[in-house]
Amino acid sequence: MIRYDDVYQIGNITKTHALRGEVVFHITDDIFDRTDSDYLIVEVEGILVPFFIEEYRFRSDTSVLMKFDDIDTADQAQRLVGCRVFFEKSKAAESGEEELSLNYFVGFQVQNEDGTVIGTVEDIDDRNENWLFVVTRPDGSETLIPAHEEFITDINHEAKTLTMSLPEGLLDL
């Protein structure tokens, strides 16, 4: 069984395309193209289901025409419209990719270099050029931390921890 803790969202299926079962997949991360993965995970009626990729082609930087195995008609494809698409965190970590999507870190615990827990990454604020980790602190309050690689000193994929060296006073803002 695939768990939400083991995946991160990389896009949504927005509509069908043509009659042979293709869908238009709006992507926020092209990790499936940069790694060796035969399938993507689609949330169908609240259940995470693996769908094997038959073929795909990019329509633009954010849009992909995707054909899944065993989805051969427009009616079958229509059932996937509106579904969220995910990628396994373990496959992303194994890929050796130097640049992971920031969505990969949702669910990670953030800590200072001294081991003090800052909180858990709940979301990514990508509304402007400087992306931020939206972190829920242990007391339930929320803080924003710049998602800049200069601040990240260690990533433990197994323990799902992100160690950061933050400028003094940043967490007091």
PDB file of C-alpha atoms in Angstrom:
ATOM      1  CA  MET A   1       0.000   0.000   0.000  1.00  0.00           C
ATOM      2  CA  ILE A   2       1.335   3.410  -0.967  1.00  0.00           C
ATOM      3  CA  ARG A   3       1.218   6.026   1.805  1.00  0.00           C
ATOM      4  CA  TYR A   4       1.029   9.800   1.426  1.00  0.00           C
ATOM      5  CA  ASP A   5       4.174  10.129   3.579  1.00  0.00           C
ATOM      6  CA  ASP A   6       6.100   8.222   0.901  1.00  0.00           C
ATOM      7  CA  VAL A   7       5.142  10.429  -2.061  1.00  0.00           C
ATOM      8  CA  TYR A   8       5.058  14.064  -3.075  1.00  0.00           C
ATOM      9  CA  GLN A   9       2.793  15.792  -5.543  1.00  0.00           C
ATOM     10  CA  ILE A  10       4.231  16.619  -8.965  1.00  0.00           C
ATOM     11  CA  GLY A  11       1.092  17.827 -10.723  1.00  0.00           C
ATOM     12  CA  ASN A  12      -2.546  17.293 -11.718  1.00  0.00           C
ATOM     13  CA  ILE A  13      -4.381  15.722 -14.623  1.00  0.00           C
ATOM     14  CA  THR A  14      -6.365  18.564 -16.134  1.00  0.00           C
ATOM     15  CA  LYS A  15      -8.193  17.075 -19.130  1.00  0.00           C
ATOM     16  CA  THR A  16      -8.336  14.320 -21.720  1.00  0.00           C
ATOM     17  CA  HIS A  17      -6.607  14.585 -25.076  1.00  0.00           C
ATOM     18  CA  ALA A  18      -7.882  12.934 -28.253  1.00  0.00           C
ATOM     19  CA  LEU A  19      -9.619   9.575 -28.272  1.00  0.00           C
ATOM     20  CA  ARG A  20      -6.949   7.009 -27.446  1.00  0.00           C
ATOM     21  CA  GLY A  21      -6.776   7.581 -23.698  1.00  0.00           C
ATOM     22  CA  GLU A  22      -4.195  10.341 -23.387  1.00  0.00           C
ATOM     23  CA  VAL A  23      -4.472  12.939 -20.648  1.00  0.00           C
ATOM     24  CA  VAL A  24      -3.051  16.409 -20.210  1.00  0.00           C
ATOM     25  CA  PHE A  25      -0.852  16.422 -17.140  1.00  0.00           C
ATOM     26  CA  HIS A  26      -0.019  19.846 -15.636  1.00  0.00           C
ATOM     27  CA  ILE A  27       3.364  19.399 -13.950  1.00  0.00           C
ATOM     28  CA  THR A  28       5.059  21.228 -11.119  1.00  0.00           C
ATOM     29  CA  ASP A  29       8.076  18.884 -11.258  1.00  0.00           C
ATOM     30  CA  ASP A  30       9.528  16.887 -14.168  1.00  0.00           C
ATOM     31  CA  ILE A  31      11.279  14.304 -11.963  1.00  0.00           C
ATOM     32  CA  PHE A  32       9.645  11.459 -13.903  1.00  0.00           C
ATOM     33  CA  ASP A  33      11.546  12.645 -16.989  1.00  0.00           C
ATOM     34  CA  ARG A  34      14.861  12.995 -15.151  1.00  0.00           C
ATOM     35  CA  THR A  35      14.797   9.578 -13.465  1.00  0.00           C
ATOM     36  CA  ASP A  36      14.248   5.993 -14.471  1.00  0.00           C
ATOM     37  CA  SER A  37      10.668   5.396 -13.358  1.00  0.00           C
ATOM     38  CA  ASP A  38       8.149   3.241 -15.171  1.00  0.00           C
ATOM     39  CA  TYR A  39       5.119   4.587 -13.349  1.00  0.00           C
ATOM     40  CA  LEU A  40       3.501   7.557 -11.627  1.00  0.00           C
ATOM     41  CA  ILE A  41       1.096   7.461  -8.722  1.00  0.00           C
ATOM     42  CA  VAL A  42      -2.372   8.926  -9.234  1.00  0.00           C
ATOM     43  CA  GLU A  43      -4.829   9.670  -6.441  1.00  0.00           C
ATOM     44  CA  VAL A  44      -8.087   8.064  -7.573  1.00  0.00           C
ATOM     45  CA  GLU A  45     -11.030   8.533  -5.199  1.00  0.00           C
ATOM     46  CA  GLY A  46      -8.675   9.031  -2.250  1.00  0.00           C
ATOM     47  CA  ILE A  47      -6.517   5.983  -3.015  1.00  0.00           C
ATOM     48  CA  LEU A  48      -2.957   6.192  -4.352  1.00  0.00           C
ATOM     49  CA  VAL A  49      -2.745   3.973  -7.427  1.00  0.00           C
ATOM     50  CA  PRO A  50       0.361   3.322  -9.567  1.00  0.00           C
ATOM     51  CA  PHE A  51      -0.154   3.839 -13.305  1.00  0.00           C
ATOM     52  CA  PHE A  52       2.507   2.571 -15.681  1.00  0.00           C
ATOM     53  CA  ILE A  53       3.620   5.041 -18.337  1.00  0.00           C
ATOM     54  CA  GLU A  54       3.170   3.882 -21.933  1.00  0.00           C
ATOM     55  CA  GLU A  55       4.459   7.118 -23.470  1.00  0.00           C
ATOM     56  CA  TYR A  56       4.533  10.854 -22.939  1.00  0.00           C
ATOM     57  CA  ARG A  57       5.601  14.035 -24.667  1.00  0.00           C
ATOM     58  CA  PHE A  58       5.991  17.578 -23.432  1.00  0.00           C
ATOM     59  CA  ARG A  59       3.553  20.133 -24.790  1.00  0.00           C
ATOM     60  CA  SER A  60       5.177  23.010 -22.900  1.00  0.00           C
ATOM     61  CA  ASP A  61       7.333  23.547 -19.811  1.00  0.00           C
ATOM     62  CA  THR A  62       4.350  22.801 -17.578  1.00  0.00           C
ATOM     63  CA  SER A  63       2.185  20.523 -19.677  1.00  0.00           C
ATOM     64  CA  VAL A  64       2.674  16.897 -20.713  1.00  0.00           C
ATOM     65  CA  LEU A  65       0.553  14.617 -22.881  1.00  0.00           C
ATOM     66  CA  MET A  66       0.606  11.318 -20.967  1.00  0.00           C
ATOM     67  CA  LYS A  67      -0.557   7.874 -22.070  1.00  0.00           C
ATOM     68  CA  PHE A  68      -0.852   5.259 -19.320  1.00  0.00           C
ATOM     69  CA  ASP A  69      -0.959   1.491 -19.905  1.00  0.00           C
ATOM     70  CA  ASP A  70      -4.498   0.066 -20.029  1.00  0.00           C
ATOM     71  CA  ILE A  71      -6.119   3.506 -20.404  1.00  0.00           C
ATOM     72  CA  ASP A  72      -7.184   3.238 -24.040  1.00  0.00           C
ATOM     73  CA  THR A  73     -10.338   5.322 -24.446  1.00  0.00           C
ATOM     74  CA  ALA A  74     -11.412   8.884 -23.759  1.00  0.00           C
ATOM     75  CA  ASP A  75     -13.974   7.561 -21.238  1.00  0.00           C
ATOM     76  CA  GLN A  76     -11.298   5.720 -19.258  1.00  0.00           C
ATOM     77  CA  ALA A  77      -9.066   8.816 -19.355  1.00  0.00           C
ATOM     78  CA  GLN A  78     -11.953  11.057 -18.256  1.00  0.00           C
ATOM     79  CA  ARG A  79     -12.040   9.253 -14.887  1.00  0.00           C
ATOM     80  CA  LEU A  80      -8.529  10.564 -14.191  1.00  0.00           C
ATOM     81  CA  VAL A  81      -9.327  14.232 -14.887  1.00  0.00           C
ATOM     82  CA  GLY A  82      -8.898  16.296 -11.726  1.00  0.00           C
ATOM     83  CA  CYS A  83      -6.712  13.671 -10.036  1.00  0.00           C
ATOM     84  CA  ARG A  84      -3.480  14.619  -8.328  1.00  0.00           C
ATOM     85  CA  VAL A  85      -0.271  12.956  -9.524  1.00  0.00           C
ATOM     86  CA  PHE A  86       2.542  11.926  -7.186  1.00  0.00           C
ATOM     87  CA  PHE A  87       6.095  10.570  -7.305  1.00  0.00           C
ATOM     88  CA  GLU A  88       7.772   8.299  -4.770  1.00  0.00           C
ATOM     89  CA  LYS A  89      10.228  10.116  -2.519  1.00  0.00           C
ATOM     90  CA  SER A  90      12.489   7.059  -2.365  1.00  0.00           C
ATOM     91  CA  LYS A  91      12.834   6.991  -6.171  1.00  0.00           C
ATOM     92  CA  ALA A  92      13.628  10.703  -6.205  1.00  0.00           C
ATOM     93  CA  ALA A  93      16.299  10.250  -3.530  1.00  0.00           C
ATOM     94  CA  GLU A  94      17.795   7.207  -5.313  1.00  0.00           C
ATOM     95  CA  SER A  95      17.970   9.024  -8.623  1.00  0.00           C
ATOM     96  CA  GLY A  96      21.125  10.879  -7.668  1.00  0.00           C
ATOM     97  CA  GLU A  97      19.523  14.086  -8.859  1.00  0.00           C
ATOM     98  CA  GLU A  98      21.409  17.036  -7.489  1.00  0.00           C
ATOM     99  CA  GLU A  99      18.337  19.219  -7.624  1.00  0.00           C
ATOM    100  CA  LEU A 100      15.274  17.830  -5.865  1.00  0.00           C
ATOM    101  CA  SER A 101      11.929  19.545  -6.096  1.00  0.00           C
ATOM    102  CA  LEU A 102      11.119  21.545  -2.982  1.00  0.00           C
ATOM    103  CA  ASN A 103       7.808  19.658  -2.751  1.00  0.00           C
ATOM    104  CA  TYR A 104       9.935  16.610  -1.937  1.00  0.00           C
ATOM    105  CA  PHE A 105      10.639  18.154   1.494  1.00  0.00           C
ATOM    106  CA  VAL A 106       6.997  18.461   2.605  1.00  0.00           C
ATOM    107  CA  GLY A 107       6.752  16.334   5.744  1.00  0.00           C
ATOM    108  CA  PHE A 108      10.442  16.684   6.628  1.00  0.00           C
ATOM    109  CA  GLN A 109      11.422  17.835  10.102  1.00  0.00           C
ATOM    110  CA  VAL A 110      13.572  20.982  10.067  1.00  0.00           C
ATOM    111  CA  GLN A 111      16.278  21.376  12.682  1.00  0.00           C
ATOM    112  CA  ASN A 112      19.118  23.752  13.496  1.00  0.00           C
ATOM    113  CA  GLU A 113      22.687  22.533  13.266  1.00  0.00           C
ATOM    114  CA  ASP A 114      22.690  22.073  17.048  1.00  0.00           C
ATOM    115  CA  GLY A 115      19.812  19.563  16.697  1.00  0.00           C
ATOM    116  CA  THR A 116      17.072  21.894  17.974  1.00  0.00           C
ATOM    117  CA  VAL A 117      13.808  21.106  16.201  1.00  0.00           C
ATOM    118  CA  ILE A 118      12.348  24.096  14.378  1.00  0.00           C
ATOM    119  CA  GLY A 119       9.268  22.294  13.063  1.00  0.00           C
ATOM    120  CA  THR A 120       7.847  20.347  10.128  1.00  0.00           C
ATOM    121  CA  VAL A 121       7.629  21.501   6.510  1.00  0.00           C
ATOM    122  CA  GLU A 122       3.894  21.642   5.768  1.00  0.00           C
ATOM    123  CA  ASP A 123       3.958  23.395   2.402  1.00  0.00           C
ATOM    124  CA  ILE A 124       6.021  25.398  -0.078  1.00  0.00           C
ATOM    125  CA  ASP A 125       5.197  29.058  -0.707  1.00  0.00           C
ATOM    126  CA  ASP A 126       6.113  29.601  -4.354  1.00  0.00           C
ATOM    127  CA  ARG A 127       4.157  32.796  -4.971  1.00  0.00           C
ATOM    128  CA  ASN A 128       7.278  34.795  -5.725  1.00  0.00           C
ATOM    129  CA  GLU A 129      10.832  34.247  -6.917  1.00  0.00           C
ATOM    130  CA  ASN A 130      12.159  33.480  -3.425  1.00  0.00           C
ATOM    131  CA  TRP A 131      10.484  30.237  -2.419  1.00  0.00           C
ATOM    132  CA  LEU A 132       9.810  29.563   1.254  1.00  0.00           C
ATOM    133  CA  PHE A 133       9.312  26.515   3.431  1.00  0.00           C
ATOM    134  CA  VAL A 134       6.056  26.869   5.384  1.00  0.00           C
ATOM    135  CA  VAL A 135       7.035  25.293   8.712  1.00  0.00           C
ATOM    136  CA  THR A 136       4.714  24.408  11.584  1.00  0.00           C
ATOM    137  CA  ARG A 137       6.576  24.762  14.874  1.00  0.00           C
ATOM    138  CA  PRO A 138       6.114  22.349  17.794  1.00  0.00           C
ATOM    139  CA  ASP A 139       3.863  24.937  19.526  1.00  0.00           C
ATOM    140  CA  GLY A 140       1.533  24.959  16.482  1.00  0.00           C
ATOM    141  CA  SER A 141       2.576  28.359  15.161  1.00  0.00           C
ATOM    142  CA  GLU A 142       3.700  28.793  11.588  1.00  0.00           C
ATOM    143  CA  THR A 143       6.932  30.307  10.330  1.00  0.00           C
ATOM    144  CA  LEU A 144       8.406  30.909   6.886  1.00  0.00           C
ATOM    145  CA  ILE A 145      11.999  29.917   6.149  1.00  0.00           C
ATOM    146  CA  PRO A 146      13.787  30.753   2.901  1.00  0.00           C
ATOM    147  CA  ALA A 147      14.154  27.552   0.874  1.00  0.00           C
ATOM    148  CA  HIS A 148      17.658  28.436  -0.198  1.00  0.00           C
ATOM    149  CA  GLU A 149      20.310  25.758  -0.663  1.00  0.00           C
ATOM    150  CA  GLU A 150      22.929  27.895   1.116  1.00  0.00           C
ATOM    151  CA  PHE A 151      21.008  27.408   4.371  1.00  0.00           C
ATOM    152  CA  ILE A 152      20.688  23.617   4.028  1.00  0.00           C
ATOM    153  CA  THR A 153      23.635  21.809   5.610  1.00  0.00           C
ATOM    154  CA  ASP A 154      22.355  18.225   5.636  1.00  0.00           C
ATOM    155  CA  ILE A 155      19.497  16.129   4.243  1.00  0.00           C
ATOM    156  CA  ASN A 156      18.679  12.786   5.838  1.00  0.00           C
ATOM    157  CA  HIS A 157      16.295  11.099   3.413  1.00  0.00           C
ATOM    158  CA  GLU A 158      15.642   8.063   5.621  1.00  0.00           C
ATOM    159  CA  ALA A 159      14.887  10.038   8.788  1.00  0.00           C
ATOM    160  CA  LYS A 160      13.189  12.804   6.772  1.00  0.00           C
ATOM    161  CA  THR A 161      15.167  15.572   8.427  1.00  0.00           C
ATOM    162  CA  LEU A 162      16.502  18.783   6.966  1.00  0.00           C
ATOM    163  CA  THR A 163      19.327  20.443   8.899  1.00  0.00           C
ATOM    164  CA  MET A 164      19.705  24.159   8.306  1.00  0.00           C
ATOM    165  CA  SER A 165      22.140  26.891   9.292  1.00  0.00           C
ATOM    166  CA  LEU A 166      19.940  29.969   9.505  1.00  0.00           C
ATOM    167  CA  PRO A 167      21.044  33.567  10.027  1.00  0.00           C
ATOM    168  CA  GLU A 168      20.685  34.732  13.608  1.00  0.00           C
ATOM    169  CA  GLY A 169      17.295  36.305  14.303  1.00  0.00           C
ATOM    170  CA  LEU A 170      15.573  34.867  11.224  1.00  0.00           C
ATOM    171  CA  LEU A 171      13.244  32.684  13.296  1.00  0.00           C
ATOM    172  CA  ASP A 172      12.281  35.681  15.448  1.00  0.00           C
ATOM    173  CA  LEU A 173      10.676  37.545  12.550  1.00  0.00           C
TER     174      LEU A 173
END
